[in-house]
Coordinates of N, CA and C in Angstrom, one line a residue:
M733 N 1.0 -1.1 -0.2 CA -0.2 -0.6 -0.2 C 0.8 0.9 0.5
K734 N 0.5 2.7 -0.9 CA 1.5 3.7 -0.7 C 1.2 4.1 -0.1
G735 N 1.7 5.2 0.4 CA 2.0 6.2 1.2 C 0.9 7.7 0.7
T736 N 0.9 8.8 1.6 CA 0.3 10.2 1.2 C 1.3 10.5 1.8
I737 N 0.7 11.9 0.5 CA 2.6 12.9 0.4 C 1.3 14.8 1.4
Y738 N 2.1 15.2 2.1 CA 0.4 15.9 2.8 C 1.8 17.3 2.0
M739 N 0.7 17.8 2.1 CA 1.3 19.5 1.8 C 1.3 20.8 2.8
I740 N 1.9 20.4 3.6 CA 1.9 21.1 4.9 C 2.5 23.2 5.1
P741 N 2.0 23.4 5.2 CA 1.4 25.1 4.8 C 2.9 25.3 6.6
C742 N 3.0 26.3 6.1 CA 4.3 27.1 7.3 C 3.8 28.7 7.3
P743 N 3.9 29.4 8.0 CA 4.0 30.9 8.7 C 5.1 31.6 7.6
I744 N 4.5 32.5 6.7 CA 4.9 33.7 5.4 C 6.1 34.1 6.5
A745 N 5.6 34.9 7.2 CA 6.4 36.0 8.7 C 7.0 35.3 9.4
D746 N 8.1 35.8 9.8 CA 9.3 35.7 10.6 C 8.6 36.0 12.0
G747 N 9.2 35.0 13.5 CA 8.6 35.8 14.4 C 7.0 35.6 15.1
E748 N 6.0 35.0 13.4 CA 4.9 35.1 14.3 C 4.8 33.8 14.7
S749 N 3.4 32.9 15.5 CA 3.2 31.8 17.1 C 2.9 31.1 14.8
V750 N 3.0 29.8 15.2 CA 2.6 28.8 14.2 C 1.5 28.4 14.6
W751 N 1.1 28.8 15.5 CA -0.8 28.3 15.1 C -1.3 29.6 15.2
E752 N -1.1 30.6 15.1 CA -2.0 32.1 14.8 C -2.1 32.0 13.8
V753 N -1.9 31.4 12.7 CA -2.1 31.0 11.1 C -1.9 30.1 10.2
L754 N -1.3 29.8 11.9 CA -2.1 27.6 10.8 C -3.6 27.1 11.5
P755 N -4.5 26.2 11.8 CA -5.0 25.6 11.6 C -4.7 24.4 12.9
K756 N -5.1 24.3 13.9 CA -4.2 23.9 14.7 C -4.1 21.7 15.1
A757 N -5.6 21.6 13.5 CA -5.6 20.2 13.2 C -5.2 20.4 12.4
N758 N -4.0 20.7 12.0 CA -2.2 20.1 11.1 C -1.8 19.4 11.9
L759 N -1.6 19.9 13.4 CA -0.7 19.0 13.7 C -0.4 17.8 13.7
D760 N -2.4 17.5 13.8 CA -2.9 15.9 14.2 C -1.7 14.8 13.1
I761 N -1.6 15.4 11.4 CA -0.9 15.4 10.2 C 0.6 15.5 10.9
M762 N 0.6 16.0 11.4 CA 2.1 16.6 11.3 C 3.1 15.2 12.2
N763 N 2.1 15.3 13.5 CA 2.6 14.0 14.5 C 2.2 12.8 13.7
S764 N 1.9 12.8 12.7 CA 2.3 11.2 12.5 C 2.6 10.9 11.1
L765 N 3.7 12.0 10.9 CA 4.9 11.5 9.6 C 6.4 11.7 10.6
D766 N 6.7 10.7 9.5 CA 8.3 11.3 10.5 C 9.5 10.9 8.7
Y767 N 9.3 11.8 8.0 CA 9.2 11.7 6.8 C 9.3 12.8 6.1
F768 N 10.1 13.7 5.7 CA 9.2 14.9 5.7 C 10.8 14.8 3.9
V769 N 10.1 16.0 2.5 CA 10.9 16.6 1.9 C 10.4 18.1 1.6
V770 N 11.6 19.1 2.2 CA 11.6 20.3 1.7 C 12.8 21.3 1.5
E771 N 12.2 22.2 1.4 CA 12.9 23.6 0.5 C 14.1 23.0 1.3
N772 N 14.4 23.7 2.9 CA 15.4 24.2 3.3 C 15.6 23.1 4.9
I773 N 16.4 22.1 5.2 CA 16.1 21.2 6.0 C 16.0 22.0 7.1
R774 N 17.3 23.2 7.5 CA 17.4 23.7 9.0 C 15.9 24.8 9.3
S775 N 15.6 25.9 7.9 CA 13.9 26.2 8.3 C 12.5 25.4 8.5
A776 N 13.1 23.7 8.0 CA 11.8 23.0 8.1 C 11.7 22.6 9.9
R777 N 13.2 22.2 10.1 CA 13.2 22.2 10.8 C 12.6 22.6 12.4
R778 N 13.0 24.4 12.5 CA 12.7 25.1 13.4 C 11.7 25.3 13.5
F779 N 10.5 25.0 12.2 CA 9.2 25.6 12.0 C 8.6 24.6 12.6
L780 N 9.3 22.9 12.4 CA 8.4 21.3 13.1 C 8.8 22.1 14.4
S781 N 10.0 21.9 15.7 CA 10.2 22.6 16.5 C 9.5 23.9 17.2
K782 N 9.0 24.1 16.6 CA 8.2 25.6 16.6 C 6.5 25.3 16.8
A783 N 6.2 24.4 16.4 CA 4.7 23.9 16.3 C 4.6 22.6 16.9
G784 N 6.1 22.3 17.4 CA 5.8 21.2 18.7 C 5.6 20.4 18.7
I785 N 5.7 19.9 18.0 CA 5.4 18.3 17.9 C 5.8 17.3 18.6
E786 N 5.3 16.2 17.9 CA 5.1 15.0 19.4 C 6.6 14.5 18.9
R787 N 7.1 14.7 17.7 CA 8.4 12.8 17.8 C 9.5 14.0 18.4
K788 N 10.8 13.6 18.2 CA 11.6 14.8 18.1 C 12.4 14.9 17.3
I789 N 12.1 15.5 16.7 CA 13.1 16.5 15.5 C 14.3 15.6 15.3
D790 N 15.1 15.2 15.9 CA 16.7 14.4 15.6 C 16.2 13.0 14.7
E791 N 14.7 12.5 15.4 CA 14.4 11.3 15.1 C 13.7 11.3 13.1
L792 N 13.1 12.6 13.4 CA 12.8 12.8 11.8 C 13.5 12.5 10.2
Q793 N 12.9 12.2 9.1 CA 14.5 12.2 8.2 C 13.5 13.4 7.4
F794 N 14.5 13.9 6.1 CA 14.3 14.9 6.0 C 15.9 14.8 4.4
V795 N 14.8 14.9 3.7 CA 15.0 15.3 2.2 C 15.6 16.9 1.9
E796 N 15.8 17.3 1.2 CA 15.8 18.6 0.4 C 15.7 18.6 -1.3
L797 N 14.2 19.0 -1.5 CA 14.0 19.7 -3.0 C 13.9 20.8 -3.2
N798 N 15.1 21.6 -3.8 CA 15.1 23.1 -4.3 C 15.6 22.9 -5.8
E799 N 16.0 24.2 -5.1 CA 16.6 24.9 -6.6 C 17.9 23.9 -7.4
H800 N 18.4 23.1 -6.0 CA 20.0 22.3 -6.0 C 19.8 20.7 -7.1
T801 N 17.9 20.7 -6.7 CA 18.2 19.4 -7.1 C 17.9 19.5 -9.0
T802 N 18.2 18.9 -8.6 CA 18.8 18.8 -10.8 C 18.3 17.5 -11.9
S803 N 18.5 17.2 -11.1 CA 18.0 14.9 -11.4 C 16.1 15.0 -11.3
S804 N 15.4 14.2 -12.1 CA 15.0 14.0 -11.7 C 14.7 12.3 -11.1
A805 N 16.5 11.6 -11.1 CA 16.3 10.6 -10.5 C 16.3 10.8 -9.1
D806 N 16.9 12.1 -9.0 CA 15.9 12.3 -6.8 C 15.3 12.9 -6.6
V807 N 14.4 13.3 -7.0 CA 13.2 13.0 -7.3 C 12.5 11.6 -6.9
E808 N 12.6 10.9 -7.7 CA 12.2 9.6 -8.1 C 12.9 9.1 -6.7
R809 N 13.8 8.2 -6.5 CA 14.9 8.5 -4.8 C 13.7 8.5 -4.0
M810 N 13.4 10.2 -3.3 CA 12.6 10.7 -2.9 C 11.0 10.5 -3.0
L811 N 10.9 10.0 -4.2 CA 9.5 9.2 -3.4 C 9.3 7.6 -2.9
R812 N 10.5 7.1 -3.3 CA 10.6 5.5 -3.7 C 10.7 5.3 -2.4
P813 N 10.5 5.8 -0.9 CA 9.9 5.6 0.7 C 8.1 6.1 0.1
I814 N 7.5 6.6 -0.8 CA 6.2 6.8 0.0 C 5.2 5.8 -1.1
L815 N 6.2 5.4 -2.5 CA 5.5 3.8 -3.4 C 6.1 2.6 -1.9
E816 N 6.7 2.7 -1.5 CA 6.8 1.1 0.1 C 6.0 1.7 0.5
G817 N 5.0 2.8 0.8 CA 4.0 2.8 2.2 C 4.5 4.1 3.2
R818 N 5.6 4.7 3.0 CA 6.2 5.1 3.6 C 5.0 6.7 3.1
S819 N 3.8 8.2 5.0 CA 3.6 8.5 4.3 C 4.8 10.3 4.5
A820 N 4.4 10.9 3.6 CA 5.1 12.2 4.2 C 4.7 13.4 3.6
G821 N 5.5 14.2 4.2 CA 5.1 15.9 4.5 C 5.8 17.2 3.8
V822 N 5.4 17.3 2.7 CA 6.1 18.1 1.7 C 6.1 20.0 2.2
I823 N 7.4 20.3 2.7 CA 7.4 21.5 3.4 C 8.2 22.9 2.1
S824 N 7.7 24.2 2.4 CA 7.9 25.5 1.8 C 8.8 25.8 2.4
E825 N 9.5 26.8 2.0 CA 10.1 28.0 3.0 C 9.3 28.4 3.9
A826 N 8.6 29.4 2.9 CA 7.4 29.6 4.0 C 6.3 29.7 3.2
G827 N 5.0 30.1 3.5 CA 3.6 29.5 2.9 C 2.6 28.2 2.4
V828 N 2.6 28.2 1.7 CA 2.2 27.1 1.0 C 3.6 26.2 0.2
P829 N 3.3 24.9 0.4 CA 4.3 24.4 -0.7 C 3.9 23.6 -2.1
G830 N 4.2 24.1 -3.1 CA 4.2 23.5 -4.6 C 3.6 25.0 -5.3
V831 N 2.8 25.9 -4.8 CA 3.5 27.2 -5.8 C 3.9 28.2 -5.1
A832 N 4.4 28.1 -6.3 CA 5.9 29.3 -7.2 C 6.8 28.4 -5.9
D833 N 7.0 27.1 -5.9 CA 7.8 26.4 -5.4 C 8.3 25.0 -5.6
P834 N 10.0 24.7 -5.1 CA 9.9 23.3 -6.3 C 8.9 21.9 -5.3
G835 N 7.9 22.5 -4.6 CA 8.0 21.2 -4.5 C 7.0 20.2 -4.7
A836 N 6.1 21.3 -5.6 CA 5.3 20.4 -6.6 C 6.5 19.8 -8.1
D837 N 7.7 19.9 -8.2 CA 8.1 19.0 -8.9 C 7.9 17.8 -8.0
I838 N 7.2 17.0 -7.2 CA 7.2 15.4 -6.0 C 6.1 14.9 -6.1
V839 N 5.1 16.7 -6.8 CA 3.7 16.0 -6.5 C 3.6 15.7 -8.6
A840 N 3.9 16.5 -9.0 CA 3.7 16.0 -10.7 C 4.4 14.4 -10.9
L841 N 5.2 13.9 -9.7 CA 5.8 12.5 -10.0 C 4.4 11.3 -9.3
A842 N 4.2 11.7 -8.0 CA 2.9 11.6 -7.0 C 2.1 11.2 -7.8
H843 N 1.2 11.8 -9.0 CA 0.6 11.8 -9.6 C 0.8 10.2 -10.5
K844 N 1.5 10.4 -11.2 CA 1.8 9.5 -12.0 C 1.9 8.2 -11.8
H845 N 2.1 8.3 -10.3 CA 2.2 7.2 -9.6 C 1.8 6.2 -8.5
D846 N 0.0 7.3 -9.3 CA -1.7 7.2 -7.8 C -0.9 7.2 -6.8
I847 N -0.6 8.2 -6.1 CA -0.1 8.7 -4.8 C -0.9 9.8 -4.1
R848 N -2.2 9.6 -3.0 CA -2.5 10.2 -2.8 C -1.3 12.0 -2.3
V849 N -2.1 13.0 -3.1 CA -1.9 14.7 -1.9 C -2.8 15.3 -1.4
V850 N -2.8 15.4 -0.7 CA -3.7 15.7 0.4 C -2.7 17.4 0.9
P851 N -3.7 18.1 0.5 CA -3.3 20.2 0.3 C -3.3 20.7 2.0
L852 N -3.1 20.3 2.9 CA -3.3 21.6 4.5 C -4.0 22.9 4.0
V853 N -4.8 22.9 5.2 CA -4.9 24.7 5.4 C -3.8 25.0 5.5
G854 N -3.5 26.4 4.7 CA -2.6 27.9 5.8 C -2.5 29.3 5.2
P855 N -1.6 29.7 4.5 CA -2.0 30.8 5.1 C -0.7 30.9 2.6
S856 N -1.3 31.5 2.2 CA -1.0 31.2 0.4 C -0.2 33.1 0.7
S857 N 0.2 34.2 0.7 CA 0.6 34.8 0.7 C -0.1 35.6 -1.3
I858 N -0.2 35.0 -2.2 CA -0.2 35.7 -3.3 C -2.0 35.3 -2.8
L859 N -2.5 34.0 -2.3 CA -3.8 34.6 -2.1 C -4.4 35.5 -1.3
M860 N -3.5 35.7 -0.4 CA -3.5 36.7 0.6 C -3.9 37.9 -0.1
A861 N -2.4 38.0 -0.7 CA -2.7 40.3 -1.4 C -3.5 39.8 -2.0
M862 N -4.3 38.6 -2.7 CA -5.6 39.0 -4.0 C -6.5 39.2 -3.2
M863 N -7.1 38.4 -2.1 CA -8.3 38.6 -1.3 C -8.4 40.3 -0.6
A864 N -6.9 40.8 -0.2 CA -7.5 42.2 0.1 C -6.8 43.5 -0.7
S865 N -7.2 43.0 -2.5 CA -5.9 43.8 -3.5 C -8.0 44.7 -3.5
G866 N -8.6 44.3 -3.6 CA -9.4 44.9 -4.6 C -9.3 44.8 -5.8
Q867 N -8.7 43.9 -6.2 CA -8.4 43.7 -8.2 C -9.6 42.2 -8.2
N868 N -9.6 42.2 -9.2 CA -10.7 41.4 -10.4 C -10.5 39.8 -9.8
G869 N -10.7 39.5 -8.2 CA -10.6 38.2 -7.8 C -11.7 37.3 -9.0
Q870 N -12.4 37.4 -10.0 CA -13.0 36.8 -10.5 C -11.5 36.3 -11.9
S871 N -10.7 36.3 -12.1 CA -9.3 36.9 -13.1 C -8.7 36.8 -13.2
F872 N -7.7 36.5 -12.8 CA -6.5 36.4 -12.8 C -5.2 35.6 -12.6
S873 N -3.7 35.5 -12.8 CA -2.9 35.4 -13.1 C -1.4 35.4 -12.3
F874 N -0.9 34.1 -11.7 CA 0.3 34.4 -10.8 C 1.2 34.3 -12.0
V875 N 2.2 35.4 -12.1 CA 3.1 35.6 -13.4 C 4.7 34.8 -12.6
G876 N 4.6 34.7 -11.4 CA 6.3 34.6 -10.8 C 7.1 35.3 -10.6
Y877 N 7.9 35.7 -11.7 CA 9.2 36.5 -11.0 C 9.9 37.8 -12.5
L878 N 9.7 38.8 -12.3 CA 10.3 39.3 -14.0 C 11.1 39.0 -14.0
P879 N 11.6 39.5 -15.3 CA 12.6 39.5 -16.4 C 13.6 40.4 -15.5
V880 N 14.7 40.4 -15.1 CA 15.2 41.7 -14.4 C 16.5 42.5 -15.8
K881 N 16.6 42.2 -16.1 CA 17.3 43.4 -16.9 C 16.3 44.2 -18.6
E882 N 16.8 44.8 -18.5 CA 16.5 45.6 -19.3 C 17.0 46.0 -21.1
P883 N 16.2 45.3 -22.0 CA 14.5 46.4 -21.8 C 13.8 44.7 -21.6
E884 N 14.1 43.4 -21.4 CA 12.9 42.9 -21.4 C 11.9 42.8 -20.2
R885 N 12.4 43.8 -19.0 CA 11.6 44.1 -17.9 C 11.0 44.9 -18.2
T886 N 10.8 46.0 -19.5 CA 9.9 47.0 -19.1 C 8.9 46.3 -20.3
R887 N 9.2 46.1 -21.5 CA 8.2 45.1 -22.0 C 7.8 43.7 -21.9
H888 N 7.7 42.8 -21.0 CA 6.6 42.3 -20.2 C 6.0 43.1 -19.0
I889 N 6.2 43.7 -18.3 CA 5.0 44.5 -16.9 C 4.4 45.2 -18.4
R890 N 5.3 46.0 -19.7 CA 3.9 46.1 -20.5 C 2.8 45.1 -21.6
N891 N 3.5 44.0 -21.5 CA 2.9 43.4 -22.3 C 1.9 42.8 -20.7
L892 N 2.0 42.8 -19.4 CA 1.1 42.3 -18.0 C 0.3 42.9 -18.3
E893 N 0.8 44.6 -18.6 CA -0.3 45.9 -18.5 C -1.5 45.4 -19.4
Q894 N -1.3 45.2 -20.7 CA -2.4 44.9 -21.9 C -3.0 43.9 -21.8
R895 N -2.3 42.7 -21.2 CA -3.7 41.7 -20.2 C -4.1 42.3 -19.3
A896 N -3.8 42.8 -18.8 CA -5.0 43.9 -17.2 C -6.0 44.2 -17.9
I897 N -6.1 44.7 -19.2 CA -6.7 46.2 -19.6 C -7.0 45.5 -20.7
S898 N -7.3 44.7 -22.0 CA -7.8 43.5 -22.8 C -9.1 42.3 -21.8
E899 N -7.9 41.3 -21.2 CA -8.8 40.6 -20.4 C -9.2 41.0 -19.5
R900 N -9.2 42.1 -18.6 CA -9.2 42.3 -17.0 C -9.2 41.5 -16.6
S901 N -8.0 41.0 -15.8 CA -7.6 40.4 -15.6 C -6.2 40.6 -15.0
A902 N -6.4 40.5 -13.6 CA -5.4 40.7 -12.5 C -4.2 39.9 -12.9
Q903 N -2.8 41.0 -12.9 CA -1.2 40.2 -12.8 C -0.8 40.1 -11.8
I904 N -0.7 38.7 -10.7 CA -0.1 39.2 -10.5 C 1.6 38.7 -9.8
F905 N 3.0 39.4 -9.6 CA 4.3 38.7 -9.3 C 5.3 38.9 -8.7
I906 N 6.0 38.7 -8.1 CA 6.9 38.7 -6.9 C 8.2 39.0 -7.4
E907 N 8.9 38.9 -6.6 CA 10.4 40.5 -7.3 C 11.4 39.4 -6.0
A908 N 12.4 39.1 -6.1 CA 14.0 38.8 -4.9 C 13.5 40.6 -3.8
P909 N 13.7 40.1 -2.6 CA 13.1 41.3 -1.8 C 13.9 42.2 -1.9
Y910 N 15.3 42.4 -2.5 CA 16.4 43.5 -2.2 C 16.8 44.4 -3.4
R911 N 15.8 43.7 -4.0 CA 15.4 44.1 -5.9 C 13.8 44.6 -6.3
N912 N 12.8 44.9 -4.7 CA 11.7 45.3 -5.0 C 11.7 47.4 -4.7
I913 N 12.0 47.8 -4.7 CA 12.6 49.3 -5.3 C 13.2 49.2 -6.6
K914 N 13.8 49.0 -7.1 CA 14.2 49.0 -8.2 C 12.8 48.7 -8.8
L915 N 12.6 47.5 -8.9 CA 10.7 47.0 -9.9 C 9.6 47.8 -10.1
F916 N 9.7 48.7 -8.6 CA 8.5 50.0 -8.0 C 8.9 51.1 -8.6
D917 N 10.3 51.1 -8.9 CA 10.8 52.3 -10.2 C 10.5 52.9 -11.4
T918 N 10.5 50.7 -11.1 CA 10.5 50.7 -13.2 C 9.2 50.6 -13.5
L919 N 7.7 50.7 -12.4 CA 6.3 50.2 -12.8 C 6.3 51.3 -13.1
M920 N 6.4 52.1 -12.3 CA 6.2 53.9 -12.2 C 6.4 54.5 -13.6
K921 N 8.0 54.2 -14.0 CA 7.9 54.4 -14.8 C 7.5 54.3 -15.9
S922 N 6.8 52.6 -16.0 CA 6.6 52.2 -17.2 C 4.8 51.7 -17.4
L923 N 3.8 52.0 -16.5 CA 2.4 52.1 -16.8 C 1.5 53.2 -16.4
K924 N 1.0 52.8 -17.4 CA 0.0 53.7 -17.7 C -1.3 54.6 -16.1
P925 N -1.1 55.3 -16.2 CA -1.3 56.6 -15.0 C -2.4 56.0 -14.1
A926 N -3.9 55.1 -15.1 CA -4.9 54.6 -14.1 C -5.3 53.4 -14.3
I927 N -3.9 52.8 -14.2 CA -3.7 51.2 -14.0 C -3.6 51.0 -12.5
R928 N -4.2 50.4 -12.1 CA -4.3 49.7 -9.9 C -2.7 48.9 -9.9
L929 N -2.3 49.3 -9.0 CA -1.5 48.3 -8.4 C -1.7 48.2 -7.1
T930 N -1.1 46.9 -6.6 CA -1.2 46.9 -5.5 C 0.2 46.8 -5.2
V931 N 0.7 46.4 -3.4 CA 1.7 46.3 -3.1 C 1.8 46.0 -1.4
A932 N 1.5 44.1 -1.3 CA 1.0 44.3 0.3 C 2.8 42.7 1.0
C933 N 2.8 43.3 1.8 CA 4.3 43.6 1.9 C 4.3 43.0 3.8
D934 N 5.1 41.3 3.4 CA 4.8 41.2 4.9 C 3.8 40.9 4.7
I935 N 2.8 40.0 4.9 CA 1.5 39.2 4.9 C 2.0 38.3 6.3
T936 N 0.5 38.9 7.2 CA 0.3 38.4 8.4 C 1.1 38.2 9.6
S937 N 2.5 39.7 9.1 CA 3.4 39.6 10.5 C 2.3 41.0 10.8
H938 N 2.6 40.7 12.2 CA 2.4 42.5 12.9 C 2.7 43.3 12.3
D939 N 3.7 44.0 11.0 CA 3.6 45.1 9.8 C 3.5 44.9 8.9
E940 N 2.5 43.9 8.7 CA 1.7 43.9 7.4 C 1.4 45.1 7.3
Y941 N 1.6 44.9 5.4 CA 1.7 46.1 4.5 C 0.6 45.9 3.1
I942 N -1.1 46.8 3.3 CA -1.0 46.4 1.5 C -1.8 47.5 1.6
K943 N -1.8 48.0 -0.2 CA -2.1 48.6 -0.1 C -2.4 49.2 -2.6
T944 N -3.7 49.5 -2.4 CA -3.8 49.4 -4.0 C -4.0 50.8 -3.9
A945 N -3.6 51.5 -5.0 CA -3.2 52.6 -6.1 C -3.3 53.1 -7.5
T946 N -4.1 53.6 -7.8 CA -3.5 53.6 -9.3 C -2.0 54.7 -9.4
I947 N -1.5 54.5 -10.4 CA -0.7 55.0 -10.5 C 0.0 56.0 -10.9
E948 N -0.9 56.8 -10.9 CA -0.9 58.4 -10.3 C -0.8 58.5 -9.2
Q949 N -1.5 57.9 -8.7 CA -2.2 57.6 -7.2 C 0.0 57.9 -6.8
W950 N 0.0 56.2 -7.5 CA 1.2 56.1 -6.3 C 2.2 57.3 -6.9
R951 N 2.2 57.7 -7.3 CA 3.7 58.6 -8.1 C 3.4 60.0 -7.2
R952 N 1.6 60.4 -6.7 CA 2.2 61.6 -5.9 C 3.1 61.1 -4.4
K953 N 2.8 59.7 -3.6 CA 3.6 59.2 -2.6 C 4.9 59.1 -2.3
A954 N 5.1 59.0 -1.1 CA 6.6 58.2 -1.0 C 6.7 57.2 -1.7
V955 N 7.4 56.7 -1.8 CA 8.1 55.1 -2.1 C 7.7 54.7 -0.6
P956 N 6.6 53.2 -0.9 CA 6.6 52.3 0.3 C 7.6 52.5 0.6
N957 N 7.8 51.8 2.0 CA 9.3 51.0 2.8 C 8.9 49.4 2.7
I958 N 9.2 49.0 1.4 CA 9.4 47.7 1.1 C 11.0 47.1 0.2
E959 N 12.3 47.4 1.3 CA 12.8 46.5 1.1 C 13.4 46.6 1.7
K960 N 13.6 44.5 1.0 CA 14.4 43.8 1.5 C 13.1 43.1 2.4
R961 N 12.4 43.3 1.8 CA 10.6 43.3 2.5 C 9.9 41.9 1.4
P962 N 9.9 40.6 2.0 CA 8.7 39.8 0.7 C 7.2 40.7 0.2
T963 N 7.5 41.3 -0.8 CA 6.0 41.7 -1.7 C 5.7 41.0 -2.1
I964 N 4.4 41.6 -2.4 CA 4.1 40.6 -3.7 C 3.4 42.0 -4.5
F965 N 3.6 42.2 -5.2 CA 2.6 43.2 -6.5 C 2.0 42.7 -7.1
I966 N 0.4 43.8 -7.5 CA -1.0 43.1 -8.8 C -1.2 44.2 -9.8
L967 N -0.7 43.5 -10.5 CA -1.7 44.7 -11.9 C -3.2 44.9 -12.3
G968 N -3.8 45.5 -12.4 CA -5.1 45.4 -12.8 C -5.6 46.8 -12.8
I969 N -7.6 46.9 -13.1 CA -7.8 47.8 -13.3 C -9.3 48.3 -12.9

């Protein structure tokens, strides 16, 4: 009998209590597992310790699945214990695994082998930003990271703007936190004044900041304090 893969969310913001942002029902599942496929072993161990799981952390087995995992054979090896009947938890660095996260690789392989995949409830910065944005929740796309270099970056931003206008579809994207200000500046220079931009920063933390305004309105404001802070950007009309 094959095991089950549980997609285990973790807090987005550092310093917050695990059970302030996660349903306590997840703890029963976490207590039942001794095998974890994680983006980063150190942060996963810290999360499970803060969650107060029953098992000793040193008794658990961890394997890393991240941007350094380049071989499909490595993912196959991670799946082997589950094929043999052992259930596993998949944990991202922050938020929900499998969304903008390499955990999707083992889930895709699990479906090929008819392994059950169970998503648990928890915070997704992408959906939470969308919830609080006032943008079109009936039609939206998450496009990940934008190109870093010009002129590709500006061209890509204008393509997203055109999609937002022609399809009436909100366009969600992210940036490495240390490049947030540079991206914000490019958005101010590239977008039409009537386009609405949402900036959602440090979601679920005590310093959470979420604001939607037109580009024209943003240009009259001080640059938001988003330097080196995890931020979601959303374009819409």
